[in-house]
PDB file of C-alpha atoms in Angstrom:
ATOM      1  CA  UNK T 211       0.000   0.000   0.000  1.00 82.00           C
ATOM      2  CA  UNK T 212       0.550   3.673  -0.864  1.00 95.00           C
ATOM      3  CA  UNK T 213       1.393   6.261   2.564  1.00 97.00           C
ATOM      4  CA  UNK T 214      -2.640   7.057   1.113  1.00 97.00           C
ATOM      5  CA  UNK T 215      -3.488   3.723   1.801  1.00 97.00           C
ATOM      6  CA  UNK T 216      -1.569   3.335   5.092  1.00 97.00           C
ATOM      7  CA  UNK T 217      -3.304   6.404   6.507  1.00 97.00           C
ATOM      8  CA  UNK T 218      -6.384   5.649   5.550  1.00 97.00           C
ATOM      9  CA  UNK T 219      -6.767   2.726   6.722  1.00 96.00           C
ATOM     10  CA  UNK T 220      -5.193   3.222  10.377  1.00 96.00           C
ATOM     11  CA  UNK T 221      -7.677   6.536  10.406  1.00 96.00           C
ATOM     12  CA  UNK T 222     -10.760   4.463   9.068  1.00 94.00           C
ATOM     13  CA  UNK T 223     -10.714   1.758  11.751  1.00 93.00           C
ATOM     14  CA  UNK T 224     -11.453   4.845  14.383  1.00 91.00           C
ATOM     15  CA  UNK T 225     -13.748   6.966  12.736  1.00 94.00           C
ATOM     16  CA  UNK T 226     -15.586   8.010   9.886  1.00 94.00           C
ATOM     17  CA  UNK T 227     -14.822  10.490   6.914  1.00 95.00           C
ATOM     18  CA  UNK T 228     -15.924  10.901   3.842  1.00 96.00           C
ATOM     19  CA  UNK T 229     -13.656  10.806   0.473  1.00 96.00           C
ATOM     20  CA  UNK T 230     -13.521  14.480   0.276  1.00 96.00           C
ATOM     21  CA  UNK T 231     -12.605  14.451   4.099  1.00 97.00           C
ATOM     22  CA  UNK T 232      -9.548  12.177   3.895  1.00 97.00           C
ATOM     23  CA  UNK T 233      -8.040  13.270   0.836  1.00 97.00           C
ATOM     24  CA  UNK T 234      -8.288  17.224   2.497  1.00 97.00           C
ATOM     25  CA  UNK T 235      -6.751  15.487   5.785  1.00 97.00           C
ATOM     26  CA  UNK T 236      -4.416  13.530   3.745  1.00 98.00           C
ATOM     27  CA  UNK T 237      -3.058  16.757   1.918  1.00 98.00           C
ATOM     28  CA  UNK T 238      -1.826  18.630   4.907  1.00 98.00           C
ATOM     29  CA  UNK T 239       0.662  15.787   5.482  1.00 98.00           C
ATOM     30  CA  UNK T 240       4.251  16.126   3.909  1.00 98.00           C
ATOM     31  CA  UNK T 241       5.821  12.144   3.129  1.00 98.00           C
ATOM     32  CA  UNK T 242       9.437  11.875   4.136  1.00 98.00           C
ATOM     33  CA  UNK T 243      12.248   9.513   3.932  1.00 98.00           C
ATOM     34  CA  UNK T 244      15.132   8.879   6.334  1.00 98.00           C
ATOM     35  CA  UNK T 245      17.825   6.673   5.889  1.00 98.00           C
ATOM     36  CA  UNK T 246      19.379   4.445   9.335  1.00 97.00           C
ATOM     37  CA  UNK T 247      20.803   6.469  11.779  1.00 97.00           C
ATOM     38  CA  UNK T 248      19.230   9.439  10.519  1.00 98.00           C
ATOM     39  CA  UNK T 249      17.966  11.749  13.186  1.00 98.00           C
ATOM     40  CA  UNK T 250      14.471  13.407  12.682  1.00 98.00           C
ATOM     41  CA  UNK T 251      14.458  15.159  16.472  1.00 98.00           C
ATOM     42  CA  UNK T 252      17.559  16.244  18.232  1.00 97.00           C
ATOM     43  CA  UNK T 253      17.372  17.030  22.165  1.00 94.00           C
ATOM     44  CA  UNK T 254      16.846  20.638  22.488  1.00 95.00           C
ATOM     45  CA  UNK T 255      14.999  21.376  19.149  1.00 97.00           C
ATOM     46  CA  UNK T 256      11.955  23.220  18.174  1.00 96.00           C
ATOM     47  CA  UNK T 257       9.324  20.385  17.349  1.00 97.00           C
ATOM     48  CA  UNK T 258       6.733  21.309  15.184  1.00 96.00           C
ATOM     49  CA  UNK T 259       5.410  18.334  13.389  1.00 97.00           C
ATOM     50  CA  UNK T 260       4.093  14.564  14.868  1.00 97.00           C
ATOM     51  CA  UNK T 261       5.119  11.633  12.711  1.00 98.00           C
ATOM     52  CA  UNK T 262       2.950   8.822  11.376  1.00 98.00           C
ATOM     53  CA  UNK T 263       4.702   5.434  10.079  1.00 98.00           C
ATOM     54  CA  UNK T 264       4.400   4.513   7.134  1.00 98.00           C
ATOM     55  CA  UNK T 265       7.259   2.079   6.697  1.00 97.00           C
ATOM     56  CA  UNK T 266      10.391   0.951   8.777  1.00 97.00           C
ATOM     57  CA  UNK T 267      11.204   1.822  12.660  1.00 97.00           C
ATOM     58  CA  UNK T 268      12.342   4.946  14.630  1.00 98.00           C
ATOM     59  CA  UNK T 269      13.129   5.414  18.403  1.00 97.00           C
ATOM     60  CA  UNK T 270      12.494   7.581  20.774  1.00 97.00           C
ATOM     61  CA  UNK T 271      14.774   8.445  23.607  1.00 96.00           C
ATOM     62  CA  UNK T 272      16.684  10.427  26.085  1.00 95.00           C
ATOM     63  CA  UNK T 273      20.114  10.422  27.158  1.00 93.00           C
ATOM     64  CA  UNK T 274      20.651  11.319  30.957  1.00 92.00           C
ATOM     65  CA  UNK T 275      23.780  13.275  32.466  1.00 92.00           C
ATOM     66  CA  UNK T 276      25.314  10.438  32.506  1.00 91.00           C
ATOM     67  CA  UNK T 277      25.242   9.235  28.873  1.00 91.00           C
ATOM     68  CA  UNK T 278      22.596   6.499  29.970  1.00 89.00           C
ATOM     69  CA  UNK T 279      20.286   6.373  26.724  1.00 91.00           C
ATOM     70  CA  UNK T 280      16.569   5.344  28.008  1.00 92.00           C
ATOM     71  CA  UNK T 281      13.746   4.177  25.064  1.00 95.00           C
ATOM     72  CA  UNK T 282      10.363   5.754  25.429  1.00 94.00           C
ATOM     73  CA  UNK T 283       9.214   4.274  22.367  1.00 94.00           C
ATOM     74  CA  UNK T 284      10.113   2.172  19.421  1.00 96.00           C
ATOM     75  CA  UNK T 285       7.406   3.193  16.348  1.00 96.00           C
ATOM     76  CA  UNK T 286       6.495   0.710  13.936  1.00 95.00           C
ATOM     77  CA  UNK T 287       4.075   1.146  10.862  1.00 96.00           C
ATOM     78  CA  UNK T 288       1.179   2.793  12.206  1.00 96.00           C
ATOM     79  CA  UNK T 289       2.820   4.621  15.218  1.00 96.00           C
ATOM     80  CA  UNK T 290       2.913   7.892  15.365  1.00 97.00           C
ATOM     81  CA  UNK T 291       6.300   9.675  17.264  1.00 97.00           C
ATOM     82  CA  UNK T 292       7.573  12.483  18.682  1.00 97.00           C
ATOM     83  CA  UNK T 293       8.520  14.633  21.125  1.00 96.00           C
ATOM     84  CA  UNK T 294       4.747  15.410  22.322  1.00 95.00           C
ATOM     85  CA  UNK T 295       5.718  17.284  25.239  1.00 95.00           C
ATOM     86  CA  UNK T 296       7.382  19.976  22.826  1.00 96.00           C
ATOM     87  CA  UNK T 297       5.078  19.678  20.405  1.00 96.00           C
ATOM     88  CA  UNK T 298       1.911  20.295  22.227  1.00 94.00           C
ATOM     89  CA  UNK T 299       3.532  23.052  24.914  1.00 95.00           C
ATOM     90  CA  UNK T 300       5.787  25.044  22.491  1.00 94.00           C
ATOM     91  CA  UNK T 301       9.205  24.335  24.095  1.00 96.00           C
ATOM     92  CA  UNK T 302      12.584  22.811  23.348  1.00 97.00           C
ATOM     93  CA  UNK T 303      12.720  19.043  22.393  1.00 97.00           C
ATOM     94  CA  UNK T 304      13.767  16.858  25.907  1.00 95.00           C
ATOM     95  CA  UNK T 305      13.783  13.418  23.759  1.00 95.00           C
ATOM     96  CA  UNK T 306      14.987  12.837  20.378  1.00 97.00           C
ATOM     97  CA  UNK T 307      13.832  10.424  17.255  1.00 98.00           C
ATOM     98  CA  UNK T 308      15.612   8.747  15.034  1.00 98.00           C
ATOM     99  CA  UNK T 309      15.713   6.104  12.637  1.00 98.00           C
ATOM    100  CA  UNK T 310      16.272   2.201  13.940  1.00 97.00           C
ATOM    101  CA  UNK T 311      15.893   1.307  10.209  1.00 97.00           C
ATOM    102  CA  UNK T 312      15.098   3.518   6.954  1.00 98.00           C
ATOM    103  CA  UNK T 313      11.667   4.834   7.064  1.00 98.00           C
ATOM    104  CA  UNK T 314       8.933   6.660   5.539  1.00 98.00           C
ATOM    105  CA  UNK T 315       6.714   8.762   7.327  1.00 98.00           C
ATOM    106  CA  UNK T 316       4.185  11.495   7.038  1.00 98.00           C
ATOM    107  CA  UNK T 317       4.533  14.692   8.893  1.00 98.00           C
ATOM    108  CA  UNK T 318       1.903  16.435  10.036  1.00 98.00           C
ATOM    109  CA  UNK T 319       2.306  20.115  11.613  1.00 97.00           C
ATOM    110  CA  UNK T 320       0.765  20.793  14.563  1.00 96.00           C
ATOM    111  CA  UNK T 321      -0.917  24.200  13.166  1.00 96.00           C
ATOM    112  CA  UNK T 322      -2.441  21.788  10.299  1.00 97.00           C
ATOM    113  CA  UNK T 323      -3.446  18.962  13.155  1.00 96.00           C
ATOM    114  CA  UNK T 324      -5.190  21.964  15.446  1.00 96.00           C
ATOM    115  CA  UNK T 325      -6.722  22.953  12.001  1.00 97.00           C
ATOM    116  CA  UNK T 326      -8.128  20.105  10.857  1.00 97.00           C
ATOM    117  CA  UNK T 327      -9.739  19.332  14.208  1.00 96.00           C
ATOM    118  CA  UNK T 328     -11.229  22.603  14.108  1.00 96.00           C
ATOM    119  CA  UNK T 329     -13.262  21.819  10.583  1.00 97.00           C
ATOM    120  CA  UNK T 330     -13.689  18.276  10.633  1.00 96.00           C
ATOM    121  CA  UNK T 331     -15.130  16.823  14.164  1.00 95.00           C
ATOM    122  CA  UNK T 332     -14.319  12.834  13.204  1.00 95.00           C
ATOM    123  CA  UNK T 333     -10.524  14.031  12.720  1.00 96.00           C
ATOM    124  CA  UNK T 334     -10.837  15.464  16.216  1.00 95.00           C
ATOM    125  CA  UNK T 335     -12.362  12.190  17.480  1.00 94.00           C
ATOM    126  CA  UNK T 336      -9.453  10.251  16.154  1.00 96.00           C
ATOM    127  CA  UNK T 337      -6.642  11.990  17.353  1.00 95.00           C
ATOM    128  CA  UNK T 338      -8.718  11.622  21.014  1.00 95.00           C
ATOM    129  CA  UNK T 339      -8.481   7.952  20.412  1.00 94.00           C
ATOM    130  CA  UNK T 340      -5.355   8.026  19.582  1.00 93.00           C
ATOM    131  CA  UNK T 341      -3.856  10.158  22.247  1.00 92.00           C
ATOM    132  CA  UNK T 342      -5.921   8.138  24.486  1.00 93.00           C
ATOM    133  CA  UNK T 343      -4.711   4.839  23.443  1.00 91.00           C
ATOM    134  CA  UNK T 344      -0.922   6.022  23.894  1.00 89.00           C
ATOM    135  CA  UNK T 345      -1.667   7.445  27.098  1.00 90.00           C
ATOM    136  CA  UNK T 346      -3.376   3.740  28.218  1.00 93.00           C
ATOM    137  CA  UNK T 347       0.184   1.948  26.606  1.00 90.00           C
ATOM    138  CA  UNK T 348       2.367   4.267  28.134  1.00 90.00           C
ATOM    139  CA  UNK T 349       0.607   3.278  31.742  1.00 93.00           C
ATOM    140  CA  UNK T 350       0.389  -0.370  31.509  1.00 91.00           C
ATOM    141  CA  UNK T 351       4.625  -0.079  30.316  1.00 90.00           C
ATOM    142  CA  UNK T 352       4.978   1.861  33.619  1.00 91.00           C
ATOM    143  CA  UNK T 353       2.617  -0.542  35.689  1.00 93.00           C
ATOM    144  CA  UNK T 354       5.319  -3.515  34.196  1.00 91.00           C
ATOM    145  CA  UNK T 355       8.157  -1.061  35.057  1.00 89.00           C
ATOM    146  CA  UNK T 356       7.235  -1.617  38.673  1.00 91.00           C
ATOM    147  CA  UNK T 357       5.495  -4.720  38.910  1.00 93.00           C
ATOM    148  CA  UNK T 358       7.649  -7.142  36.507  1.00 92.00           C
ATOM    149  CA  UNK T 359      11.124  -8.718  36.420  1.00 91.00           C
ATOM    150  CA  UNK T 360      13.862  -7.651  32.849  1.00 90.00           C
ATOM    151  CA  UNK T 361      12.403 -11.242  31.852  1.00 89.00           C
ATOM    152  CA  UNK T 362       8.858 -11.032  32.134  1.00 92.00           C
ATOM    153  CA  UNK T 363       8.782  -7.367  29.958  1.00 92.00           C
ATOM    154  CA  UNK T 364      11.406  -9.123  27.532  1.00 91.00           C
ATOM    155  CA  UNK T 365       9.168 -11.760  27.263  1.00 90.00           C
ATOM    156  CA  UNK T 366       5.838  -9.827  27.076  1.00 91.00           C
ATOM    157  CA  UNK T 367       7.469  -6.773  24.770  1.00 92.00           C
ATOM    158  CA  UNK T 368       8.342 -10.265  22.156  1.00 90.00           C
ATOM    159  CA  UNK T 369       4.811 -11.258  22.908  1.00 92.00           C
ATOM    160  CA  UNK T 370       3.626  -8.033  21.732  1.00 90.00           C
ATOM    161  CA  UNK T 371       5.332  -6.861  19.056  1.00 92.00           C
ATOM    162  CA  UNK T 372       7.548 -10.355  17.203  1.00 91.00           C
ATOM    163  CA  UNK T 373       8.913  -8.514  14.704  1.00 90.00           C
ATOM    164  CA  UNK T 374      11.259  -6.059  17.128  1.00 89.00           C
ATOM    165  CA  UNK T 375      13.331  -9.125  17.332  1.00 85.00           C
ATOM    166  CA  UNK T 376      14.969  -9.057  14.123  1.00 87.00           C
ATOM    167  CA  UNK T 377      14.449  -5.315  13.370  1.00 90.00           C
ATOM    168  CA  UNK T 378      15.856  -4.135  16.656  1.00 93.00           C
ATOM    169  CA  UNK T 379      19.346  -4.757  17.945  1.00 91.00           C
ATOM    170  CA  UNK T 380      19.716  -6.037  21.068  1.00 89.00           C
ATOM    171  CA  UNK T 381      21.199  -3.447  22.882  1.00 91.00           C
ATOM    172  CA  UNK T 382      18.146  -1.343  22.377  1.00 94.00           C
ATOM    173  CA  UNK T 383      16.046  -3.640  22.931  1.00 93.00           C
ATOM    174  CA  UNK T 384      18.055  -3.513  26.382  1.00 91.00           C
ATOM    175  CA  UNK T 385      17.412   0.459  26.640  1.00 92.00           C
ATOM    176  CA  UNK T 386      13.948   0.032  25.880  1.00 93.00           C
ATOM    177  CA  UNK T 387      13.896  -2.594  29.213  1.00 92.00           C
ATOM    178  CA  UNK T 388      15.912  -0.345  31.139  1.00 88.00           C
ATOM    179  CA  UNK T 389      19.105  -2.933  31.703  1.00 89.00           C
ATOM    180  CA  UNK T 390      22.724  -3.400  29.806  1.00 86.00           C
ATOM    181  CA  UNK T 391      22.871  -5.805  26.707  1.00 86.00           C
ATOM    182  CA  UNK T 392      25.023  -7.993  28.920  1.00 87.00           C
ATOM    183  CA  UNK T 393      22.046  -8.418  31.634  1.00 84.00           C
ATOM    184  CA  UNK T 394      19.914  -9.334  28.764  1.00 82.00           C
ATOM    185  CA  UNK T 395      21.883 -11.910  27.349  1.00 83.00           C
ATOM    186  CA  UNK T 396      22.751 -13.568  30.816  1.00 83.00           C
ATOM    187  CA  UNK T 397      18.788 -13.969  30.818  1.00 76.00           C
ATOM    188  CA  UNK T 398      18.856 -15.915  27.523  1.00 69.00           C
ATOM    189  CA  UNK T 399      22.612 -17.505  27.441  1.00 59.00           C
ATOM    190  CA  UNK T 400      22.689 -18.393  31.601  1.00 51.00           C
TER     191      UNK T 400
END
């Protein structure tokens, strides 16, 4: 499928528009392609645009005083990323993004997503789903933060989401968790 396709298809399973809808909500989006390694955010950057997946994998992170990088977030096709904090309160990027793989993605302003939830109320509707349904992820990852063992969220983040294994290297797989690569592979190679 087309990034047309992708969209549309993600924003159809939440709510209804009609043809002339989408394709207006569809045009205020800008498709763009980032090689591996490539960084989209930088700590300390203006943010002014969320980013839907369209192909590949980025991260999300943050890198503490003392060079400790912790994951917030690996997005997959049909994620959206970014540094919402800055984007939705006007300050200076605290995370960054980047590319895990290369990836295509659609960009989306935040003066055209405040728009188009002004005009069209189903466009509103979605993007209250789907801060909603981040918000609910980003709690039950914190409630396993607490509550479960480096195995059980290895185990359970595999569970979830298979195809991190081979598209994600191991070490960030390991940031993501919140442990070194070498306490991840003692759990697997005792």
């Amino acid at each position: 499928m087309d990034a047309k396709e992708v969209l549309k298809a993600h924003v159809l399973k939440n709510t209804t528009l009609t043809d002339d809808q989408f394709d207006y909500f569809f045009s205020l989006f800008e498709l763009q392609k980032f090689k591996k390694g490539q960084v989209i955010i930088s700590e300390g950057s203006e943010v002014d645009c969320e980013y839907f997946v369209i192909s590949g994998c980025l991260k999300s992170f943050y890198i503490n005083d003392e060079l400790k990088m912790f994951i917030l977030q690996f997005a997959m096709p049909t994620w959206w990323a970014s540094d919402f904090e800055a984007l939705y309160n006007g300050t200076k990027a605290n995370i960054a993004l980047d590319c895990i793989t290369d990836a295509e993605v659609l960009c989306l302003s935040n003066a055209n997503r405040e728009k188009i939830c002004r005009e069209i109320h189903s466009v509103e509707h979605f993007f209250r789903w789907r801060t909603n349904k981040g918000y609910v992820a980003s709690q039950k990852r914190l409630l396993s933060f607490m509550n479960n063992n480096v195995k059980f969220r290895y185990e359970e983040l595999m569970k979830l989401y298979p195809e991190l294994y081979n598209m994600v290297p191991k070490n960030l797989i390991a940031a993501y968790l919140g442990v070194s690569r070498e306490t991840l592979s003692r759990l697997y190679h005792p």
